[in-house]
Short mmCIF file of C-alpha atoms (C1' of nucleotides) in Angstrom, two decimals:
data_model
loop_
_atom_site.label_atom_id
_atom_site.label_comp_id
_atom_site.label_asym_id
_atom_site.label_seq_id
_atom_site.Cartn_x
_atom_site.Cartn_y
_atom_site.Cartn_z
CA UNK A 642 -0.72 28.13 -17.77
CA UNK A 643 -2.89 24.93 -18.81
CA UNK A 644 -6.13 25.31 -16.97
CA UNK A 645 -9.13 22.78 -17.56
CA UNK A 646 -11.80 21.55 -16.44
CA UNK A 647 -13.00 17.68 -16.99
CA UNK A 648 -15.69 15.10 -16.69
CA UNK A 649 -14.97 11.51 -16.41
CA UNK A 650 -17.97 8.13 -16.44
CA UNK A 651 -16.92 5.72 -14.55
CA UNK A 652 -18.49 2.13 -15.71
CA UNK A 653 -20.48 1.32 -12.71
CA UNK A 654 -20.60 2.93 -9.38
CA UNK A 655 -17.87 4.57 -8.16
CA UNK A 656 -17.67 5.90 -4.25
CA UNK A 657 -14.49 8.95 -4.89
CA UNK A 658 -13.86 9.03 -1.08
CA UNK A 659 -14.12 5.38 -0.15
CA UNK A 660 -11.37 4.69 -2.46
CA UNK A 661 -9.13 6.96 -1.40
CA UNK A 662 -9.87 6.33 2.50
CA UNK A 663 -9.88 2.92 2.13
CA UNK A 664 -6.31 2.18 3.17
CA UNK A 665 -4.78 0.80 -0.08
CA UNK A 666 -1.15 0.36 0.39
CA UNK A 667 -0.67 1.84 -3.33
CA UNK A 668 0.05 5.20 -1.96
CA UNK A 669 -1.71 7.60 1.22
CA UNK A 670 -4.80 9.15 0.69
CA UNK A 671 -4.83 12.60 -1.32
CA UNK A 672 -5.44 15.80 0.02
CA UNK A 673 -9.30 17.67 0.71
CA UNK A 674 -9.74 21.05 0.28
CA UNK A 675 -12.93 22.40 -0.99
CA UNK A 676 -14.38 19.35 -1.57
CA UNK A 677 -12.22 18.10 -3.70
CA UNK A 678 -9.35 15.58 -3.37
CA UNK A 679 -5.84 16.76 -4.88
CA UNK A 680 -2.92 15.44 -5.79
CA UNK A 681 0.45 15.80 -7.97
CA UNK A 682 0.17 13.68 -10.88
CA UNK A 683 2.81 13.49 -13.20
CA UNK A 684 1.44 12.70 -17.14
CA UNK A 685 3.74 11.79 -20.02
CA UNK A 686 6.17 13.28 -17.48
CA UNK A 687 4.68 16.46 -17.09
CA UNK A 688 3.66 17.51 -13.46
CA UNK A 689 0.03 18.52 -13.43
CA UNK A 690 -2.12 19.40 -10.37
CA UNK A 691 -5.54 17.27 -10.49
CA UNK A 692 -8.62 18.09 -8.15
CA UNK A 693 -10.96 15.28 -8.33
CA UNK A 694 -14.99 16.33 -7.36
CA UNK A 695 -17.87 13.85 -6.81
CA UNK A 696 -21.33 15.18 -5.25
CA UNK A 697 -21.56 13.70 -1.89
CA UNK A 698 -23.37 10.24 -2.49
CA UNK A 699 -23.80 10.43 -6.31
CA UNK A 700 -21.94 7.19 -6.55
CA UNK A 701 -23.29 6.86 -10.11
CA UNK A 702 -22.65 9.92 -11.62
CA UNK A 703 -20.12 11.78 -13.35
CA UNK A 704 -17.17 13.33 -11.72
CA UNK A 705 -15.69 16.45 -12.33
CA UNK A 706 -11.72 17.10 -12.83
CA UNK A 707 -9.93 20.28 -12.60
CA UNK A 708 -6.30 20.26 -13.99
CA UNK A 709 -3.66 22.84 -14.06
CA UNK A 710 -0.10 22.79 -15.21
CA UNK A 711 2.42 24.48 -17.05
CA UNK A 712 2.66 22.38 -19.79
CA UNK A 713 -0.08 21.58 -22.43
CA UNK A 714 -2.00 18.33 -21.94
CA UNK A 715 -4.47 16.29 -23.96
CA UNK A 716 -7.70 15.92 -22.23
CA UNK A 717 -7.03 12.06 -23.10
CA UNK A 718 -4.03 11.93 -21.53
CA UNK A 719 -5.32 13.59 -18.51
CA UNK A 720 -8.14 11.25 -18.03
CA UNK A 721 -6.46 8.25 -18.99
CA UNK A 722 -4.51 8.75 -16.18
CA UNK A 723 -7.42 9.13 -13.76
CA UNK A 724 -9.19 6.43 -15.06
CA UNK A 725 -5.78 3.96 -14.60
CA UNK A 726 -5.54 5.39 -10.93
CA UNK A 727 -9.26 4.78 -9.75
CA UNK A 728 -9.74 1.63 -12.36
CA UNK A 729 -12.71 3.41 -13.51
CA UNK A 730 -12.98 1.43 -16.75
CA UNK A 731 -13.18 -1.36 -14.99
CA UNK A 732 -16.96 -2.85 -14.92
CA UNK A 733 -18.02 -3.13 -11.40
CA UNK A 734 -21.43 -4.83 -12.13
CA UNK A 735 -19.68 -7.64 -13.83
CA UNK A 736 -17.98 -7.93 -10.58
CA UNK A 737 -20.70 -7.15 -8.54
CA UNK A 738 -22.57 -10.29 -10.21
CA UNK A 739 -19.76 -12.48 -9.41
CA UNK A 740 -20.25 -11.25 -5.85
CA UNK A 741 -24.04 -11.99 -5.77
CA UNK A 742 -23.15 -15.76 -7.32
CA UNK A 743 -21.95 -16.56 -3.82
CA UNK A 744 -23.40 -16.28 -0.55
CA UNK A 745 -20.14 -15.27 1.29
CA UNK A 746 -19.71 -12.74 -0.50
CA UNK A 747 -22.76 -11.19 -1.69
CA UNK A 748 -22.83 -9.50 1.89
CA UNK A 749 -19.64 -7.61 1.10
CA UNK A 750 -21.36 -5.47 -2.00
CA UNK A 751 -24.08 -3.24 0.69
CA UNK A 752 -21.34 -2.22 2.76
CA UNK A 753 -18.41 -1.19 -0.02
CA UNK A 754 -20.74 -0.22 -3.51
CA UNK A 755 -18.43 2.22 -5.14
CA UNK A 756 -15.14 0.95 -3.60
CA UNK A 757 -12.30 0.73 -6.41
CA UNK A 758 -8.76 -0.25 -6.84
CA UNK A 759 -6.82 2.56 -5.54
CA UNK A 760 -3.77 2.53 -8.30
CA UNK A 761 -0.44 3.73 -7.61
CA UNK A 762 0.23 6.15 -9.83
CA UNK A 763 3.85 5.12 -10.33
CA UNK A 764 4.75 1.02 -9.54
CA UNK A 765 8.59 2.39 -7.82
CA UNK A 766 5.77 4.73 -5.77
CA UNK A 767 4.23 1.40 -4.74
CA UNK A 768 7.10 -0.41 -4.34
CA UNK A 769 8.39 1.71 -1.40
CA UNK A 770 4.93 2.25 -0.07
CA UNK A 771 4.22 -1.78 0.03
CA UNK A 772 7.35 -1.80 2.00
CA UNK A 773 6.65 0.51 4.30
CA UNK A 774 3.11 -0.96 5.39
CA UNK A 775 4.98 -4.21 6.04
CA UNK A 776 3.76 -4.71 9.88
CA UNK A 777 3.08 -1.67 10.48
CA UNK A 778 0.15 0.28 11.11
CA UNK A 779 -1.72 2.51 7.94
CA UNK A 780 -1.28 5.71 9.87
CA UNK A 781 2.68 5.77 10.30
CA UNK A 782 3.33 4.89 6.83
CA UNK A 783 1.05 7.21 5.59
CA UNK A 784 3.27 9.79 7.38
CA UNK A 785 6.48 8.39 6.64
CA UNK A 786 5.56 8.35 2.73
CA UNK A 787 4.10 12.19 2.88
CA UNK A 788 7.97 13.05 4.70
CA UNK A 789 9.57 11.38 1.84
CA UNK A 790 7.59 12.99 -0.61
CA UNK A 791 8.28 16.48 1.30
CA UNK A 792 12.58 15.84 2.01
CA UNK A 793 13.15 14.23 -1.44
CA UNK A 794 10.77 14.54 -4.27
CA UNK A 795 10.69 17.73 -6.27
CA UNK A 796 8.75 21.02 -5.56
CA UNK A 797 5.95 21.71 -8.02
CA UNK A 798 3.35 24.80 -6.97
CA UNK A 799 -0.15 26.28 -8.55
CA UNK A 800 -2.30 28.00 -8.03
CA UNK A 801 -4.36 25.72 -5.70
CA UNK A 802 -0.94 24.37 -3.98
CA UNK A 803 1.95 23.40 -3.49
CA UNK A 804 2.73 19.43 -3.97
CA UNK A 805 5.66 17.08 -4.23
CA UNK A 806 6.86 14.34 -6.48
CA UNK A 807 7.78 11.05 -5.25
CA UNK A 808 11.73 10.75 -5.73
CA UNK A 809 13.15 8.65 -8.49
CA UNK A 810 15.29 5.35 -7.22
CA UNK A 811 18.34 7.08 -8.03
CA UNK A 812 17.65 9.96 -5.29
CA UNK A 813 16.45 7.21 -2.44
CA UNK A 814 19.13 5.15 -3.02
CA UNK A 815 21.38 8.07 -2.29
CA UNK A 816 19.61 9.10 0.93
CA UNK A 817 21.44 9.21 4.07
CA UNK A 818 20.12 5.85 6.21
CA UNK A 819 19.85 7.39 9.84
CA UNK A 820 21.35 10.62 11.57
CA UNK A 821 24.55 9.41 12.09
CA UNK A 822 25.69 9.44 8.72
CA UNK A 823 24.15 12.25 7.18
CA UNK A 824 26.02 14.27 10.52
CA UNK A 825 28.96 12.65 8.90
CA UNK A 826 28.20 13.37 5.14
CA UNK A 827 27.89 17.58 6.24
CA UNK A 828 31.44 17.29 8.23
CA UNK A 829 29.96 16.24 11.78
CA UNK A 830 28.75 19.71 13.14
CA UNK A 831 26.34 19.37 16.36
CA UNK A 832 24.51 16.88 17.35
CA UNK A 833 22.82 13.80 15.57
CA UNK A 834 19.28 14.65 16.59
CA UNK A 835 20.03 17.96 14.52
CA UNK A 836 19.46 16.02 11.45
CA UNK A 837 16.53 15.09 9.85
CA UNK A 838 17.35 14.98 6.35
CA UNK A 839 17.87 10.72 6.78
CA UNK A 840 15.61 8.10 5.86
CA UNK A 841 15.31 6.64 9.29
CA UNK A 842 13.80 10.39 10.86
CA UNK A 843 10.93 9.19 8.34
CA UNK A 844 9.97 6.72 11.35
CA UNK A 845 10.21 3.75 8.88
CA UNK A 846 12.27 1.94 11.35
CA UNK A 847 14.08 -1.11 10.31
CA UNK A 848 12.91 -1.11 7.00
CA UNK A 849 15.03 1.69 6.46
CA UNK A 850 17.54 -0.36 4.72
CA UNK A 851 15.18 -2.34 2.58
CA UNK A 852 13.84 0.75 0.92
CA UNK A 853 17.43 2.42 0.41
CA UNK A 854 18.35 -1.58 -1.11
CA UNK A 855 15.11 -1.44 -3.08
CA UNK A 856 15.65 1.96 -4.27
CA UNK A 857 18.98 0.59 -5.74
CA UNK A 858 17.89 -2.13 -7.22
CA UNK A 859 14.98 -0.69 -9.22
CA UNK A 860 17.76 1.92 -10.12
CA UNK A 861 20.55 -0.69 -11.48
CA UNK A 862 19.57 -4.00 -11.25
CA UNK A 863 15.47 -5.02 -12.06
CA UNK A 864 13.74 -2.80 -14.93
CA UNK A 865 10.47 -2.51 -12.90
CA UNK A 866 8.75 -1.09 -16.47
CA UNK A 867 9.16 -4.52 -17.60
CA UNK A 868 7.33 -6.22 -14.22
CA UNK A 869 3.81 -5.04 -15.99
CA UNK A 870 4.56 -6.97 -18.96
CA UNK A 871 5.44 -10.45 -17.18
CA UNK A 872 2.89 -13.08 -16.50
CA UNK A 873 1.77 -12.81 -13.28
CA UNK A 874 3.99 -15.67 -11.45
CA UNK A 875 6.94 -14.24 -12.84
CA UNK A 876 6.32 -10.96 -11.74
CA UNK A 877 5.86 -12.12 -8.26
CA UNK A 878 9.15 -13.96 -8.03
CA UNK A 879 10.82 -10.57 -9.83
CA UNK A 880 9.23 -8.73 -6.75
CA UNK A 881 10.28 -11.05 -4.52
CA UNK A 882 13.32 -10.46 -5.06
CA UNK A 883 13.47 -7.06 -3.24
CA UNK A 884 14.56 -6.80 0.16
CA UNK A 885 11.79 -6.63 2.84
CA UNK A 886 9.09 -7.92 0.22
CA UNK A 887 7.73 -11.45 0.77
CA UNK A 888 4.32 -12.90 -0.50
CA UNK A 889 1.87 -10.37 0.70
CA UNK A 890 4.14 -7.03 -0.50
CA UNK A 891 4.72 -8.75 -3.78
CA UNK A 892 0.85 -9.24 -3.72
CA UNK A 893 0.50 -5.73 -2.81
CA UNK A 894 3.21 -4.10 -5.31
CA UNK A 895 0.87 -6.42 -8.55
CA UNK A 896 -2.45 -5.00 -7.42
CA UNK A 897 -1.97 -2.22 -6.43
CA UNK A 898 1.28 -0.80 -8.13
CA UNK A 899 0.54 -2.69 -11.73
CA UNK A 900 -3.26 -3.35 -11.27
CA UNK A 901 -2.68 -7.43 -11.31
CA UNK A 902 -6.43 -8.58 -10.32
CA UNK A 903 -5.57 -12.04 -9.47
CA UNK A 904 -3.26 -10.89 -6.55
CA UNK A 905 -4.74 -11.92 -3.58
CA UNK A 906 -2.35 -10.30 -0.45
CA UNK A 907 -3.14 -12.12 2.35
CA UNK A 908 -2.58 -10.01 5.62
CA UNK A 909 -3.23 -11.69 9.03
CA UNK A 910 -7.19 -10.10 8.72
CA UNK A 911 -7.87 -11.37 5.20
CA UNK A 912 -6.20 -14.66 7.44
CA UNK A 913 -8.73 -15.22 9.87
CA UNK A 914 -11.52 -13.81 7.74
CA UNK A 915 -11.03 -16.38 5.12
CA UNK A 916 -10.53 -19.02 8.03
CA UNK A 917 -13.89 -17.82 9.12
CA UNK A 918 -15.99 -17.54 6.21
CA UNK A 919 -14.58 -20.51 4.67
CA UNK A 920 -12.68 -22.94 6.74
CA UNK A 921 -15.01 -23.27 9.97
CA UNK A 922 -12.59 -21.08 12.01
CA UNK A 923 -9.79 -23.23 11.77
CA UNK A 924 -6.58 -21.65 11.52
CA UNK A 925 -5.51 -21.70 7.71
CA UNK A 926 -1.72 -20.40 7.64
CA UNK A 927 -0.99 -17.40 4.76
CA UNK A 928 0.25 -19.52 2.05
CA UNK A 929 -3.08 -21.76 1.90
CA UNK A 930 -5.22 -18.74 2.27
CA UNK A 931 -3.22 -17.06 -0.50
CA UNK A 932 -3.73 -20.00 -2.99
CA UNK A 933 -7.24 -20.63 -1.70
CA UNK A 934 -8.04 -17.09 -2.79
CA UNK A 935 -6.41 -17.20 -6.07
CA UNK A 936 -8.33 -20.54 -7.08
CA UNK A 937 -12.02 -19.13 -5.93
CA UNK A 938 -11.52 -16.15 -6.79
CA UNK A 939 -9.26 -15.65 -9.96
CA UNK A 940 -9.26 -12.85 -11.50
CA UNK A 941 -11.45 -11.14 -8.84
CA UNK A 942 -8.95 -11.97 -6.25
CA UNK A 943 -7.72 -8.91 -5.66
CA UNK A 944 -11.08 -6.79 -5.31
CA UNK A 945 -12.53 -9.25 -3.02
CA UNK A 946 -9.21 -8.92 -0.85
CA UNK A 947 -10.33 -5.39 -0.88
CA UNK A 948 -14.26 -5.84 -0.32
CA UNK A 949 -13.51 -8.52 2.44
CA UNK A 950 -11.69 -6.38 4.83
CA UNK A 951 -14.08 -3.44 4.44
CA UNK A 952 -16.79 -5.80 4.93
CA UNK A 953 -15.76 -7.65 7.71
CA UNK A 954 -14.42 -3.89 8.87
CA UNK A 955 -17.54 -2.23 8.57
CA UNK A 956 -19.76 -5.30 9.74
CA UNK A 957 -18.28 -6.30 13.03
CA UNK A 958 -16.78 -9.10 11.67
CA UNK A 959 -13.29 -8.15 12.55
CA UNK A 960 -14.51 -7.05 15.77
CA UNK A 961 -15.44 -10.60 16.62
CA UNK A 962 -12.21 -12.04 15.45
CA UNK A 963 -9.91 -10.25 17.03
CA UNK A 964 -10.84 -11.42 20.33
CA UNK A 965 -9.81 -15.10 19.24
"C1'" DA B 208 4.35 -0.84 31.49
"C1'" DA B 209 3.70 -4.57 28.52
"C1'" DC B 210 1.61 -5.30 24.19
"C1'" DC B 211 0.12 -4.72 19.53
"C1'" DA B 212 0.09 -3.11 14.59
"C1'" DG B 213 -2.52 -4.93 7.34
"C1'" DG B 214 5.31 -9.33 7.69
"C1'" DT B 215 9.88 -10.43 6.68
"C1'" DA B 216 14.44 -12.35 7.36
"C1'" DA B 217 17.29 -14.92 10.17
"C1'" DT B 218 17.83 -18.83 12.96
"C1'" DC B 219 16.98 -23.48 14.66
"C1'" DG B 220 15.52 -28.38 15.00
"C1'" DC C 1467 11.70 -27.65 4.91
"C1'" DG C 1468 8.16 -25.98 9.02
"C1'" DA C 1469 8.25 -23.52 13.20
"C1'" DT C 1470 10.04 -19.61 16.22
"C1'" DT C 1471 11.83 -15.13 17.11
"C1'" DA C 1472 13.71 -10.36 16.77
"C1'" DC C 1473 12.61 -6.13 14.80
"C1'" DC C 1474 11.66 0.22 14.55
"C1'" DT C 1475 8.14 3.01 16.31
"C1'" DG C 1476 4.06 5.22 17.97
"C1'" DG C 1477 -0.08 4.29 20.21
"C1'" DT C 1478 -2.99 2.48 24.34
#
DNA sequence: AACCAGGTAATCG
DNA sequence: CGATTACCTGGT
């Protein structure tokens, strides 16, 4: 048994549980025991339990890693990983002086210092995840993801836990849709509501099918290894492509599934806090905020998406919006 | 009890 | 094409 203990530098500030909280649509938040957030992660294919530690409010210093697994695993590869997940190579101050450049945005820095991309750690992860968020509220598909995770993906226990994979396309695709015909698949004994083994008992709703068609597709038809490598406008007509994704999933699935920072999703907040900030309050509809953001913001697009809404979140901003 | 929640797909003029 | 509308579900 592989048992280590790690310390990772992030290049600029990094805030651990901000990240993690902040609502990403990569994937839901990781577990907290003992101070520490935890999560399966599989490396090079091998499953390997991580525990991630930052002292409360040292946003600038080190953090500390505990991994365990069966299998032997270069430091490297171990924090390699981490670092993809949390972005932690990225350097925030270069950002951070793009932020202070202009005065809309300059406010967003005091409110989310620290805040990172929160990375799938697998894009087919992200895919279903992105999916799953589509107009619908971060709590539900939080759960629905975890109840995927716990029906489908495979069993993997240590010492500090037990955890689950996510499935593979090939197993999702195969998942019964709704009650009725998993009753049917085990030879109809009882009653529907006995069965829970079925996408739909997930509470994803109508998107149910999407996911099973996405599933499929990544499985047979689109070679979503090869999505990373593709120019970004490519890639987001490839996404497209998928059932249930239009142009803020596809957004969602390049930042936060294959860490695209000129994504800029455009939800109906990011909406009417761009109409705000920028356009005097006048309604701007999603495709001119998207392309608005993409030209201002470029290859920051994404990570002021993701500053905006916890700015205008933590601020009052969206307060005031909301009520027209 | 209507109405809404971090959109998308189907339908209509 | 641009504009409307239905849609699972769990919460107020």
């Amino acid at each position: 048994m592989m048992q280590k203990t790690l310390r990772i530098h992030p290049n600029g500030p990094f805030d651990l549980k901000l990240t993690i909280q902040s609502g990403q649509t990569s994937q839901p938040p990781w577990k907290f025991v003992n101070g520490e957030f935890q999560e399966l992660l599989m490396i090079q294919g091998k499953p390997c339990f991580i525990g991630i530690h930052q002292k409360p409010d040292d946003l600038d210093g080190p953090l500390t890693l505990r991994a365990e697994s069966k299998y032997e695993i270069e430091d490297d590869e171990i924090r390699s990983k981490v670092c993809e997940i949390f972005d932690l190579e990225h350097d925030l101050m270069e950002l951070y002086s793009f932020l202070e450049s202009s005065e809309k945005l300059q406010p967003t820095i005091g409110f989310c210092r620290g805040l990172r991309l929160f990375k799938a750690q697998d894009p087919f992860e992200c895919i279903i995840s992105s999916i799953c968020s589509a107009n619908n509220s971060i709590a539900r598909w939080n759960k629905s993801i975890l109840q995927i995770k716990e029906k489908w993906g495979d069993e993997f226990d240590f010492a500090s836990g037990e955890f689950h994979s996510f499935p593979s396309p090939e197993t999702l695709m195969k998942v019964p849709e709704h009650d009725i015909e998993e009753m049917e698949l085990c030879g109809c004994i009882g009653e529907p509501s006995d069965y829970k083994e079925n996408l739909k008992s997930c509470g994803v709703g109508y998107r149910c099918s999407y996911m099973k068609e996405a599933a499929r597709m990544a499985h047979e038809e689109i070679d979503i290894t090869k999505l990373g490598d593709m120019d970004y406008d490519n890639a987001f007509n490839e996404v497209l492509k998928f059932p249930g994704v239009g142009p803020k999933v596809a957004d969602c699935i390049l930042f936060y599934g294959y860490g695209m920072g000129q994504a800029f999703p455009v939800d109906v907040w990011i909406g009417r806090i761009i109409s705000a900030l920028y356009f005097k309050r006048e309604e701007i509809k999603p495709p001119k905020a998207r392309t608005f953001g993409m030209e201002e913001f470029g290859e920051h697009a994404g990570y002021v998406q993701l500053y905006l809404f916890h700015y205008a979140r933590k601020s009052g901003l969206l307060e005031s919006l909301k009520k027209k």
